[in-house]
């Protein structure tokens, strides 16, 4: 391709992105764009599939038949999300086998939150409410991402995600209104999942390697910090409604900003978990599980509702 031709195509691409048109698989796109959207979709697909695992462990321990059926349906949806996203990524010339191999070799990442263990039935509630809840905030924004197949996959996925968030919140609501022990279990799950769910949005904008380029290409429509703030503003009243307390002494409503201020995220923990350290330190008998940062992870209990 001549230099002139390359420049013409680049201009065409830039104009499409500027006009809110979608980039389709057969369109010319800069190599960096292709690489970035592929990395994003493969990471997303892997996260859907890996995310099935902590919840899969609870299918046989779901407290009632109806809870089991709901959890099964939710986990199946996540498998479906993985498949849409692998298919969307395949439109860019990679194969599912290559993506899965990259995952197995540790070359491809997935959302590190799934390295945390799901210790009690309340974790099924906290995961749906907070982890799926955080994922939705991100995915709603991605419905307008510039790569066509990715954006269309997101529209369908978002419809299912809102059911995931609701089923999780409903588990928490029932536990929070249950016995003292059940309420304590719900609070313990919230204590353990709150900070990791804030970390799901990734590093602060200033430290995020890919944010600027992805925003310019409209692959990302809102920055990590903007999305995280949206999630906090949404989750805090939900916790209040069911009478649970967010594990953050610095959390308060900021009248001037019209948003909640919240405490500092422990990025050391985030990076340790990203680099593969599971948060679960094996307990010596009778002691609580500890996160790498020493945050209490709770003891393994099966009492449930
Ligand atoms: Fe999903
Ligand atoms: Fe989900």
PDB file of C-alpha atoms and ligand atoms in Angstrom:
ATOM      1  CA  UNK A   1       0.000   0.000   0.000  1.00  0.00           C
ATOM      2  CA  UNK A   2       1.404   3.411  -0.951  1.00  0.00           C
ATOM      3  CA  UNK A   3       1.838   6.042   1.702  1.00  0.00           C
ATOM      4  CA  UNK A   4      -0.901   8.123   0.100  1.00  0.00           C
ATOM      5  CA  UNK A   5      -3.322   5.228   0.124  1.00  0.00           C
ATOM      6  CA  UNK A   6      -2.529   4.541   3.776  1.00  0.00           C
ATOM      7  CA  UNK A   7      -3.185   8.158   4.656  1.00  0.00           C
ATOM      8  CA  UNK A   8      -6.504   8.122   2.795  1.00  0.00           C
ATOM      9  CA  UNK A   9      -7.628   5.031   4.684  1.00  0.00           C
ATOM     10  CA  UNK A  10      -6.549   6.488   7.989  1.00  0.00           C
ATOM     11  CA  UNK A  11      -8.605   9.613   7.253  1.00  0.00           C
ATOM     12  CA  UNK A  12     -11.614   7.516   6.320  1.00  0.00           C
ATOM     13  CA  UNK A  13     -11.265   5.552   9.556  1.00  0.00           C
ATOM     14  CA  UNK A  14     -10.915   8.711  11.662  1.00  0.00           C
ATOM     15  CA  UNK A  15     -13.988  10.242  10.001  1.00  0.00           C
ATOM     16  CA  UNK A  16     -16.092   7.145  10.695  1.00  0.00           C
ATOM     17  CA  UNK A  17     -15.109   7.153  14.368  1.00  0.00           C
ATOM     18  CA  UNK A  18     -15.785  10.893  14.613  1.00  0.00           C
ATOM     19  CA  UNK A  19     -19.246  10.447  13.024  1.00  0.00           C
ATOM     20  CA  UNK A  20     -20.214   7.695  15.473  1.00  0.00           C
ATOM     21  CA  UNK A  21     -20.262   5.104  12.687  1.00  0.00           C
ATOM     22  CA  UNK A  22     -19.227   1.586  13.657  1.00  0.00           C
ATOM     23  CA  UNK A  23     -16.045  -0.010  12.364  1.00  0.00           C
ATOM     24  CA  UNK A  24     -16.936  -3.356  10.790  1.00  0.00           C
ATOM     25  CA  UNK A  25     -14.727  -6.441  10.316  1.00  0.00           C
ATOM     26  CA  UNK A  26     -14.084  -5.806   6.607  1.00  0.00           C
ATOM     27  CA  UNK A  27     -13.199  -2.141   7.091  1.00  0.00           C
ATOM     28  CA  UNK A  28      -9.602  -1.024   7.075  1.00  0.00           C
ATOM     29  CA  UNK A  29      -8.399  -0.198  10.585  1.00  0.00           C
ATOM     30  CA  UNK A  30      -5.033   0.810  12.049  1.00  0.00           C
ATOM     31  CA  UNK A  31      -3.021  -2.150  13.389  1.00  0.00           C
ATOM     32  CA  UNK A  32      -2.985  -0.665  16.883  1.00  0.00           C
ATOM     33  CA  UNK A  33      -6.766  -0.364  16.876  1.00  0.00           C
ATOM     34  CA  UNK A  34      -7.131  -3.998  15.810  1.00  0.00           C
ATOM     35  CA  UNK A  35      -4.713  -5.099  18.538  1.00  0.00           C
ATOM     36  CA  UNK A  36      -6.420  -3.002  21.208  1.00  0.00           C
ATOM     37  CA  UNK A  37      -9.958  -4.122  20.420  1.00  0.00           C
ATOM     38  CA  UNK A  38      -8.801  -7.731  20.199  1.00  0.00           C
ATOM     39  CA  UNK A  39      -7.063  -7.493  23.557  1.00  0.00           C
ATOM     40  CA  UNK A  40     -10.158  -5.935  25.093  1.00  0.00           C
ATOM     41  CA  UNK A  41     -12.551  -8.529  23.635  1.00  0.00           C
ATOM     42  CA  UNK A  42     -10.356 -11.515  24.472  1.00  0.00           C
ATOM     43  CA  UNK A  43      -9.910 -10.280  28.048  1.00  0.00           C
ATOM     44  CA  UNK A  44     -13.652  -9.738  28.287  1.00  0.00           C
ATOM     45  CA  UNK A  45     -14.496 -13.185  26.840  1.00  0.00           C
ATOM     46  CA  UNK A  46     -12.075 -14.910  29.217  1.00  0.00           C
ATOM     47  CA  UNK A  47     -13.541 -12.991  32.162  1.00  0.00           C
ATOM     48  CA  UNK A  48     -17.039 -14.240  31.329  1.00  0.00           C
ATOM     49  CA  UNK A  49     -15.863 -17.849  31.273  1.00  0.00           C
ATOM     50  CA  UNK A  50     -13.503 -17.667  34.260  1.00  0.00           C
ATOM     51  CA  UNK A  51     -16.266 -15.837  36.144  1.00  0.00           C
ATOM     52  CA  UNK A  52     -18.399 -18.979  35.927  1.00  0.00           C
ATOM     53  CA  UNK A  53     -16.031 -20.819  38.237  1.00  0.00           C
ATOM     54  CA  UNK A  54     -16.477 -19.255  41.690  1.00  0.00           C
ATOM     55  CA  UNK A  55     -20.259 -19.448  41.240  1.00  0.00           C
ATOM     56  CA  UNK A  56     -20.144 -22.922  39.691  1.00  0.00           C
ATOM     57  CA  UNK A  57     -18.795 -24.157  43.008  1.00  0.00           C
ATOM     58  CA  UNK A  58     -22.067 -23.176  44.656  1.00  0.00           C
ATOM     59  CA  UNK A  59     -24.537 -24.881  42.325  1.00  0.00           C
ATOM     60  CA  UNK A  60     -24.568 -28.072  44.376  1.00  0.00           C
ATOM     61  CA  UNK A  61     -24.787 -26.075  47.599  1.00  0.00           C
ATOM     62  CA  UNK A  62     -27.568 -23.669  46.612  1.00  0.00           C
ATOM     63  CA  UNK A  63     -30.030 -23.606  49.502  1.00  0.00           C
ATOM     64  CA  UNK A  64     -33.249 -24.252  47.564  1.00  0.00           C
ATOM     65  CA  UNK A  65     -34.297 -25.676  44.204  1.00  0.00           C
ATOM     66  CA  UNK A  66     -35.332 -22.264  42.992  1.00  0.00           C
ATOM     67  CA  UNK A  67     -31.999 -20.696  44.035  1.00  0.00           C
ATOM     68  CA  UNK A  68     -30.214 -23.517  42.245  1.00  0.00           C
ATOM     69  CA  UNK A  69     -32.224 -22.986  39.031  1.00  0.00           C
ATOM     70  CA  UNK A  70     -31.599 -19.229  39.110  1.00  0.00           C
ATOM     71  CA  UNK A  71     -27.886 -19.663  39.741  1.00  0.00           C
ATOM     72  CA  UNK A  72     -27.599 -22.256  36.980  1.00  0.00           C
ATOM     73  CA  UNK A  73     -29.339 -19.954  34.500  1.00  0.00           C
ATOM     74  CA  UNK A  74     -27.059 -17.090  35.468  1.00  0.00           C
ATOM     75  CA  UNK A  75     -23.904 -19.152  35.052  1.00  0.00           C
ATOM     76  CA  UNK A  76     -25.126 -20.448  31.687  1.00  0.00           C
ATOM     77  CA  UNK A  77     -25.653 -16.864  30.564  1.00  0.00           C
ATOM     78  CA  UNK A  78     -22.021 -16.121  31.398  1.00  0.00           C
ATOM     79  CA  UNK A  79     -20.925 -19.037  29.214  1.00  0.00           C
ATOM     80  CA  UNK A  80     -23.061 -17.554  26.429  1.00  0.00           C
ATOM     81  CA  UNK A  81     -21.452 -14.141  26.921  1.00  0.00           C
ATOM     82  CA  UNK A  82     -18.048 -15.736  26.545  1.00  0.00           C
ATOM     83  CA  UNK A  83     -19.181 -17.338  23.291  1.00  0.00           C
ATOM     84  CA  UNK A  84     -20.580 -14.101  21.796  1.00  0.00           C
ATOM     85  CA  UNK A  85     -17.356 -12.357  22.648  1.00  0.00           C
ATOM     86  CA  UNK A  86     -15.073 -15.084  21.292  1.00  0.00           C
ATOM     87  CA  UNK A  87     -17.133 -14.926  18.079  1.00  0.00           C
ATOM     88  CA  UNK A  88     -16.855 -11.133  17.965  1.00  0.00           C
ATOM     89  CA  UNK A  89     -13.073 -11.432  18.433  1.00  0.00           C
ATOM     90  CA  UNK A  90     -12.878 -14.055  15.670  1.00  0.00           C
ATOM     91  CA  UNK A  91     -14.130 -11.420  13.193  1.00  0.00           C
ATOM     92  CA  UNK A  92     -10.679  -9.873  13.515  1.00  0.00           C
ATOM     93  CA  UNK A  93      -8.912 -12.976  12.273  1.00  0.00           C
ATOM     94  CA  UNK A  94      -7.959 -14.752  15.468  1.00  0.00           C
ATOM     95  CA  UNK A  95      -9.310 -18.158  16.451  1.00  0.00           C
ATOM     96  CA  UNK A  96     -10.940 -19.246  19.675  1.00  0.00           C
ATOM     97  CA  UNK A  97      -8.253 -21.927  20.067  1.00  0.00           C
ATOM     98  CA  UNK A  98      -5.515 -19.274  19.941  1.00  0.00           C
ATOM     99  CA  UNK A  99      -7.324 -17.104  22.491  1.00  0.00           C
ATOM    100  CA  UNK A 100      -7.879 -20.001  24.875  1.00  0.00           C
ATOM    101  CA  UNK A 101      -4.282 -21.110  24.471  1.00  0.00           C
ATOM    102  CA  UNK A 102      -3.087 -17.580  25.291  1.00  0.00           C
ATOM    103  CA  UNK A 103      -5.235 -17.726  28.434  1.00  0.00           C
ATOM    104  CA  UNK A 104      -3.770 -21.075  29.463  1.00  0.00           C
ATOM    105  CA  UNK A 105      -0.247 -19.824  28.864  1.00  0.00           C
ATOM    106  CA  UNK A 106      -0.933 -16.793  31.055  1.00  0.00           C
ATOM    107  CA  UNK A 107      -0.453 -14.404  28.097  1.00  0.00           C
ATOM    108  CA  UNK A 108      -4.063 -13.264  28.057  1.00  0.00           C
ATOM    109  CA  UNK A 109      -5.636 -11.708  31.106  1.00  0.00           C
ATOM    110  CA  UNK A 110      -9.069 -11.978  32.674  1.00  0.00           C
ATOM    111  CA  UNK A 111     -10.748  -9.903  35.379  1.00  0.00           C
ATOM    112  CA  UNK A 112      -8.615 -10.565  38.447  1.00  0.00           C
ATOM    113  CA  UNK A 113     -11.652 -10.363  40.735  1.00  0.00           C
ATOM    114  CA  UNK A 114     -12.335 -14.016  39.931  1.00  0.00           C
ATOM    115  CA  UNK A 115      -9.158 -14.986  41.783  1.00  0.00           C
ATOM    116  CA  UNK A 116     -10.992 -14.231  45.017  1.00  0.00           C
ATOM    117  CA  UNK A 117     -12.693 -17.228  46.609  1.00  0.00           C
ATOM    118  CA  UNK A 118     -16.464 -17.470  47.064  1.00  0.00           C
ATOM    119  CA  UNK A 119     -16.641 -18.595  50.677  1.00  0.00           C
ATOM    120  CA  UNK A 120     -20.312 -18.500  51.641  1.00  0.00           C
ATOM    121  CA  UNK A 121     -23.725 -18.494  50.004  1.00  0.00           C
ATOM    122  CA  UNK A 122     -23.859 -14.731  50.604  1.00  0.00           C
ATOM    123  CA  UNK A 123     -20.982 -14.448  48.137  1.00  0.00           C
ATOM    124  CA  UNK A 124     -23.420 -15.484  45.407  1.00  0.00           C
ATOM    125  CA  UNK A 125     -25.410 -12.427  46.416  1.00  0.00           C
ATOM    126  CA  UNK A 126     -22.421 -10.093  46.612  1.00  0.00           C
ATOM    127  CA  UNK A 127     -21.004 -11.308  43.287  1.00  0.00           C
ATOM    128  CA  UNK A 128     -24.286 -10.753  41.445  1.00  0.00           C
ATOM    129  CA  UNK A 129     -24.989  -7.423  43.090  1.00  0.00           C
ATOM    130  CA  UNK A 130     -21.480  -5.961  42.984  1.00  0.00           C
ATOM    131  CA  UNK A 131     -19.393  -7.826  40.418  1.00  0.00           C
ATOM    132  CA  UNK A 132     -22.140  -8.064  37.805  1.00  0.00           C
ATOM    133  CA  UNK A 133     -23.301  -4.607  38.902  1.00  0.00           C
ATOM    134  CA  UNK A 134     -19.854  -3.153  38.194  1.00  0.00           C
ATOM    135  CA  UNK A 135     -19.656  -5.092  34.926  1.00  0.00           C
ATOM    136  CA  UNK A 136     -22.985  -3.586  33.790  1.00  0.00           C
ATOM    137  CA  UNK A 137     -21.824  -0.026  34.389  1.00  0.00           C
ATOM    138  CA  UNK A 138     -18.873  -0.746  32.127  1.00  0.00           C
ATOM    139  CA  UNK A 139     -20.865  -2.717  29.573  1.00  0.00           C
ATOM    140  CA  UNK A 140     -23.678  -0.187  29.211  1.00  0.00           C
ATOM    141  CA  UNK A 141     -21.010   2.272  28.208  1.00  0.00           C
ATOM    142  CA  UNK A 142     -19.495  -0.284  25.791  1.00  0.00           C
ATOM    143  CA  UNK A 143     -22.795  -0.612  23.899  1.00  0.00           C
ATOM    144  CA  UNK A 144     -21.546   2.475  22.073  1.00  0.00           C
ATOM    145  CA  UNK A 145     -18.007   1.185  21.508  1.00  0.00           C
ATOM    146  CA  UNK A 146     -16.734   1.856  17.997  1.00  0.00           C
ATOM    147  CA  UNK A 147     -16.162  -1.743  16.887  1.00  0.00           C
ATOM    148  CA  UNK A 148     -19.500  -2.999  15.490  1.00  0.00           C
ATOM    149  CA  UNK A 149     -19.480  -6.682  16.524  1.00  0.00           C
ATOM    150  CA  UNK A 150     -18.326  -5.777  20.053  1.00  0.00           C
ATOM    151  CA  UNK A 151     -20.990  -3.117  20.468  1.00  0.00           C
ATOM    152  CA  UNK A 152     -23.753  -5.447  19.241  1.00  0.00           C
ATOM    153  CA  UNK A 153     -22.598  -8.232  21.579  1.00  0.00           C
ATOM    154  CA  UNK A 154     -22.769  -5.741  24.462  1.00  0.00           C
ATOM    155  CA  UNK A 155     -26.380  -4.769  23.724  1.00  0.00           C
ATOM    156  CA  UNK A 156     -27.498  -8.369  24.107  1.00  0.00           C
ATOM    157  CA  UNK A 157     -25.230  -9.065  27.088  1.00  0.00           C
ATOM    158  CA  UNK A 158     -26.495  -6.024  29.005  1.00  0.00           C
ATOM    159  CA  UNK A 159     -30.068  -7.323  28.931  1.00  0.00           C
ATOM    160  CA  UNK A 160     -28.945 -10.502  30.683  1.00  0.00           C
ATOM    161  CA  UNK A 161     -26.594  -8.744  33.076  1.00  0.00           C
ATOM    162  CA  UNK A 162     -29.378  -6.765  34.682  1.00  0.00           C
ATOM    163  CA  UNK A 163     -31.015 -10.055  35.692  1.00  0.00           C
ATOM    164  CA  UNK A 164     -27.679 -11.163  37.197  1.00  0.00           C
ATOM    165  CA  UNK A 165     -27.392  -8.007  39.230  1.00  0.00           C
ATOM    166  CA  UNK A 166     -30.963  -8.308  40.479  1.00  0.00           C
ATOM    167  CA  UNK A 167     -30.710 -11.943  41.469  1.00  0.00           C
ATOM    168  CA  UNK A 168     -27.575 -11.110  43.480  1.00  0.00           C
ATOM    169  CA  UNK A 169     -29.147  -8.105  45.153  1.00  0.00           C
ATOM    170  CA  UNK A 170     -32.229 -10.150  45.982  1.00  0.00           C
ATOM    171  CA  UNK A 171     -30.090 -12.812  47.705  1.00  0.00           C
ATOM    172  CA  UNK A 172     -28.480 -10.042  49.778  1.00  0.00           C
ATOM    173  CA  UNK A 173     -31.841  -8.462  50.580  1.00  0.00           C
ATOM    174  CA  UNK A 174     -33.282 -11.749  51.858  1.00  0.00           C
ATOM    175  CA  UNK A 175     -30.182 -12.482  53.958  1.00  0.00           C
ATOM    176  CA  UNK A 176     -30.062  -8.925  55.306  1.00  0.00           C
ATOM    177  CA  UNK A 177     -33.666  -9.271  56.485  1.00  0.00           C
ATOM    178  CA  UNK A 178     -33.094 -12.759  57.883  1.00  0.00           C
ATOM    179  CA  UNK A 179     -31.631 -13.957  61.175  1.00  0.00           C
ATOM    180  CA  UNK A 180     -28.767 -12.160  62.895  1.00  0.00           C
ATOM    181  CA  UNK A 181     -26.399 -14.768  61.557  1.00  0.00           C
ATOM    182  CA  UNK A 182     -27.684 -14.370  58.005  1.00  0.00           C
ATOM    183  CA  UNK A 183     -27.370 -10.605  58.174  1.00  0.00           C
ATOM    184  CA  UNK A 184     -23.805 -10.985  59.453  1.00  0.00           C
ATOM    185  CA  UNK A 185     -23.055 -13.314  56.553  1.00  0.00           C
ATOM    186  CA  UNK A 186     -24.368 -10.766  54.044  1.00  0.00           C
ATOM    187  CA  UNK A 187     -22.306  -8.020  55.689  1.00  0.00           C
ATOM    188  CA  UNK A 188     -19.196 -10.219  55.647  1.00  0.00           C
ATOM    189  CA  UNK A 189     -19.634 -10.876  51.912  1.00  0.00           C
ATOM    190  CA  UNK A 190     -20.088  -7.146  51.260  1.00  0.00           C
ATOM    191  CA  UNK A 191     -16.939  -6.419  53.306  1.00  0.00           C
ATOM    192  CA  UNK A 192     -14.919  -8.802  51.166  1.00  0.00           C
ATOM    193  CA  UNK A 193     -16.305  -7.939  47.705  1.00  0.00           C
ATOM    194  CA  UNK A 194     -16.708  -4.160  47.917  1.00  0.00           C
ATOM    195  CA  UNK A 195     -13.102  -3.121  47.365  1.00  0.00           C
ATOM    196  CA  UNK A 196     -12.329  -5.730  44.692  1.00  0.00           C
ATOM    197  CA  UNK A 197     -15.445  -4.599  42.803  1.00  0.00           C
ATOM    198  CA  UNK A 198     -14.124  -1.012  42.792  1.00  0.00           C
ATOM    199  CA  UNK A 199     -10.822  -2.347  41.470  1.00  0.00           C
ATOM    200  CA  UNK A 200     -12.676  -3.942  38.533  1.00  0.00           C
ATOM    201  CA  UNK A 201     -12.730  -0.582  36.763  1.00  0.00           C
ATOM    202  CA  UNK A 202      -8.945  -0.710  36.539  1.00  0.00           C
ATOM    203  CA  UNK A 203      -6.262   1.771  37.563  1.00  0.00           C
ATOM    204  CA  UNK A 204      -6.964   5.493  37.968  1.00  0.00           C
ATOM    205  CA  UNK A 205      -7.087   7.350  34.660  1.00  0.00           C
ATOM    206  CA  UNK A 206      -3.674   8.914  35.184  1.00  0.00           C
ATOM    207  CA  UNK A 207      -2.086   5.471  35.585  1.00  0.00           C
ATOM    208  CA  UNK A 208      -4.041   3.579  32.961  1.00  0.00           C
ATOM    209  CA  UNK A 209      -1.793   2.651  30.054  1.00  0.00           C
ATOM    210  CA  UNK A 210      -4.536   2.221  27.462  1.00  0.00           C
ATOM    211  CA  UNK A 211      -7.190   4.747  28.444  1.00  0.00           C
ATOM    212  CA  UNK A 212      -6.168   7.746  26.300  1.00  0.00           C
ATOM    213  CA  UNK A 213      -5.852   5.808  23.054  1.00  0.00           C
ATOM    214  CA  UNK A 214      -9.022   3.794  23.687  1.00  0.00           C
ATOM    215  CA  UNK A 215     -11.007   6.964  24.407  1.00  0.00           C
ATOM    216  CA  UNK A 216      -9.690   8.581  21.237  1.00  0.00           C
ATOM    217  CA  UNK A 217     -10.827   5.582  19.187  1.00  0.00           C
ATOM    218  CA  UNK A 218     -14.144   5.505  21.086  1.00  0.00           C
ATOM    219  CA  UNK A 219     -13.455   1.927  22.088  1.00  0.00           C
ATOM    220  CA  UNK A 220     -13.893   3.164  25.620  1.00  0.00           C
ATOM    221  CA  UNK A 221     -16.594   5.797  26.049  1.00  0.00           C
ATOM    222  CA  UNK A 222     -16.011   6.729  29.676  1.00  0.00           C
ATOM    223  CA  UNK A 223     -12.826   6.593  31.735  1.00  0.00           C
ATOM    224  CA  UNK A 224     -12.126   4.125  34.551  1.00  0.00           C
ATOM    225  CA  UNK A 225     -12.642   6.779  37.211  1.00  0.00           C
ATOM    226  CA  UNK A 226     -15.897   8.060  35.706  1.00  0.00           C
ATOM    227  CA  UNK A 227     -17.321   4.541  35.550  1.00  0.00           C
ATOM    228  CA  UNK A 228     -16.147   3.727  39.087  1.00  0.00           C
ATOM    229  CA  UNK A 229     -17.872   6.851  40.408  1.00  0.00           C
ATOM    230  CA  UNK A 230     -21.117   5.900  38.673  1.00  0.00           C
ATOM    231  CA  UNK A 231     -20.966   2.472  40.286  1.00  0.00           C
ATOM    232  CA  UNK A 232     -20.318   3.866  43.776  1.00  0.00           C
ATOM    233  CA  UNK A 233     -23.178   6.357  43.432  1.00  0.00           C
ATOM    234  CA  UNK A 234     -25.481   3.536  42.454  1.00  0.00           C
ATOM    235  CA  UNK A 235     -24.397   0.922  45.014  1.00  0.00           C
ATOM    236  CA  UNK A 236     -24.326   3.055  48.178  1.00  0.00           C
ATOM    237  CA  UNK A 237     -28.110   3.711  48.331  1.00  0.00           C
ATOM    238  CA  UNK A 238     -28.704   0.041  47.498  1.00  0.00           C
ATOM    239  CA  UNK A 239     -26.625  -1.006  50.534  1.00  0.00           C
ATOM    240  CA  UNK A 240     -28.479   1.512  52.701  1.00  0.00           C
ATOM    241  CA  UNK A 241     -31.838   0.201  51.527  1.00  0.00           C
ATOM    242  CA  UNK A 242     -31.071  -3.299  52.772  1.00  0.00           C
ATOM    243  CA  UNK A 243     -29.397  -2.049  55.948  1.00  0.00           C
ATOM    244  CA  UNK A 244     -25.815  -3.086  55.157  1.00  0.00           C
ATOM    245  CA  UNK A 245     -22.783  -0.916  55.751  1.00  0.00           C
ATOM    246  CA  UNK A 246     -20.131  -0.221  53.122  1.00  0.00           C
ATOM    247  CA  UNK A 247     -16.692  -1.134  54.532  1.00  0.00           C
ATOM    248  CA  UNK A 248     -15.257   2.337  53.935  1.00  0.00           C
ATOM    249  CA  UNK A 249     -15.022   4.903  56.759  1.00  0.00           C
ATOM    250  CA  UNK A 250     -14.221   7.642  54.227  1.00  0.00           C
ATOM    251  CA  UNK A 251     -17.370   7.128  52.219  1.00  0.00           C
ATOM    252  CA  UNK A 252     -19.686  10.143  52.324  1.00  0.00           C
ATOM    253  CA  UNK A 253     -21.935  12.202  50.102  1.00  0.00           C
ATOM    254  CA  UNK A 254     -20.191  15.239  48.679  1.00  0.00           C
ATOM    255  CA  UNK A 255     -22.826  17.918  48.185  1.00  0.00           C
ATOM    256  CA  UNK A 256     -20.584  20.088  45.987  1.00  0.00           C
ATOM    257  CA  UNK A 257     -19.643  17.321  43.598  1.00  0.00           C
ATOM    258  CA  UNK A 258     -23.056  15.667  43.686  1.00  0.00           C
ATOM    259  CA  UNK A 259     -21.289  12.315  44.125  1.00  0.00           C
ATOM    260  CA  UNK A 260     -20.053  10.055  46.904  1.00  0.00           C
ATOM    261  CA  UNK A 261     -16.426  10.489  47.951  1.00  0.00           C
ATOM    262  CA  UNK A 262     -14.758   7.238  48.857  1.00  0.00           C
ATOM    263  CA  UNK A 263     -11.540   5.975  50.430  1.00  0.00           C
ATOM    264  CA  UNK A 264      -8.248   4.966  48.861  1.00  0.00           C
ATOM    265  CA  UNK A 265      -8.116   1.757  46.874  1.00  0.00           C
ATOM    266  CA  UNK A 266      -5.321  -0.649  47.852  1.00  0.00           C
ATOM    267  CA  UNK A 267      -3.584  -0.890  44.477  1.00  0.00           C
ATOM    268  CA  UNK A 268      -0.861  -3.135  45.907  1.00  0.00           C
ATOM    269  CA  UNK A 269      -3.522  -5.746  46.478  1.00  0.00           C
ATOM    270  CA  UNK A 270      -4.888  -5.157  42.980  1.00  0.00           C
ATOM    271  CA  UNK A 271      -1.528  -5.706  41.286  1.00  0.00           C
ATOM    272  CA  UNK A 272      -0.756  -8.760  43.415  1.00  0.00           C
ATOM    273  CA  UNK A 273      -4.053 -10.317  42.414  1.00  0.00           C
ATOM    274  CA  UNK A 274      -3.646  -9.308  38.741  1.00  0.00           C
ATOM    275  CA  UNK A 275      -0.287 -11.017  38.651  1.00  0.00           C
ATOM    276  CA  UNK A 276      -1.973 -14.237  39.683  1.00  0.00           C
ATOM    277  CA  UNK A 277      -1.768 -14.296  43.456  1.00  0.00           C
ATOM    278  CA  UNK A 278      -5.047 -15.713  44.610  1.00  0.00           C
ATOM    279  CA  UNK A 279      -6.328 -13.767  47.558  1.00  0.00           C
ATOM    280  CA  UNK A 280      -6.931 -16.932  49.489  1.00  0.00           C
ATOM    281  CA  UNK A 281      -4.309 -17.756  52.077  1.00  0.00           C
ATOM    282  CA  UNK A 282      -5.018 -21.251  53.440  1.00  0.00           C
ATOM    283  CA  UNK A 283      -6.355 -20.875  56.961  1.00  0.00           C
ATOM    284  CA  UNK A 284      -4.839 -22.639  59.882  1.00  0.00           C
ATOM    285  CA  UNK A 285      -7.742 -24.438  61.436  1.00  0.00           C
ATOM    286  CA  UNK A 286     -10.412 -22.159  62.824  1.00  0.00           C
ATOM    287  CA  UNK A 287      -8.782 -18.882  61.748  1.00  0.00           C
ATOM    288  CA  UNK A 288     -10.361 -16.663  59.134  1.00  0.00           C
ATOM    289  CA  UNK A 289      -9.113 -16.555  55.554  1.00  0.00           C
ATOM    290  CA  UNK A 290      -6.847 -13.584  54.906  1.00  0.00           C
ATOM    291  CA  UNK A 291      -6.481 -11.493  51.775  1.00  0.00           C
ATOM    292  CA  UNK A 292      -2.900 -10.721  50.684  1.00  0.00           C
ATOM    293  CA  UNK A 293      -3.228  -7.302  52.340  1.00  0.00           C
ATOM    294  CA  UNK A 294      -4.397  -8.942  55.544  1.00  0.00           C
ATOM    295  CA  UNK A 295      -8.026  -7.906  55.004  1.00  0.00           C
ATOM    296  CA  UNK A 296     -10.247 -10.436  56.657  1.00  0.00           C
ATOM    297  CA  UNK A 297     -11.863 -12.783  54.170  1.00  0.00           C
ATOM    298  CA  UNK A 298     -14.190 -14.559  56.541  1.00  0.00           C
ATOM    299  CA  UNK A 299     -14.481 -18.142  57.571  1.00  0.00           C
ATOM    300  CA  UNK A 300     -15.959 -20.851  55.422  1.00  0.00           C
ATOM    301  CA  UNK A 301     -19.569 -21.367  56.333  1.00  0.00           C
ATOM    302  CA  UNK A 302     -22.418 -23.084  54.636  1.00  0.00           C
ATOM    303  CA  UNK A 303     -25.356 -21.661  56.570  1.00  0.00           C
ATOM    304  CA  UNK A 304     -27.639 -20.166  54.019  1.00  0.00           C
ATOM    305  CA  UNK A 305     -31.139 -19.370  52.949  1.00  0.00           C
TER     306      UNK A 305
HETATM  307 FE1  LIG B   1     -21.634 -11.766  31.695  1.00  0.00          FE
HETATM  308 FE1  LIG B   2     -23.195 -11.526  34.589  1.00  0.00          FE
END
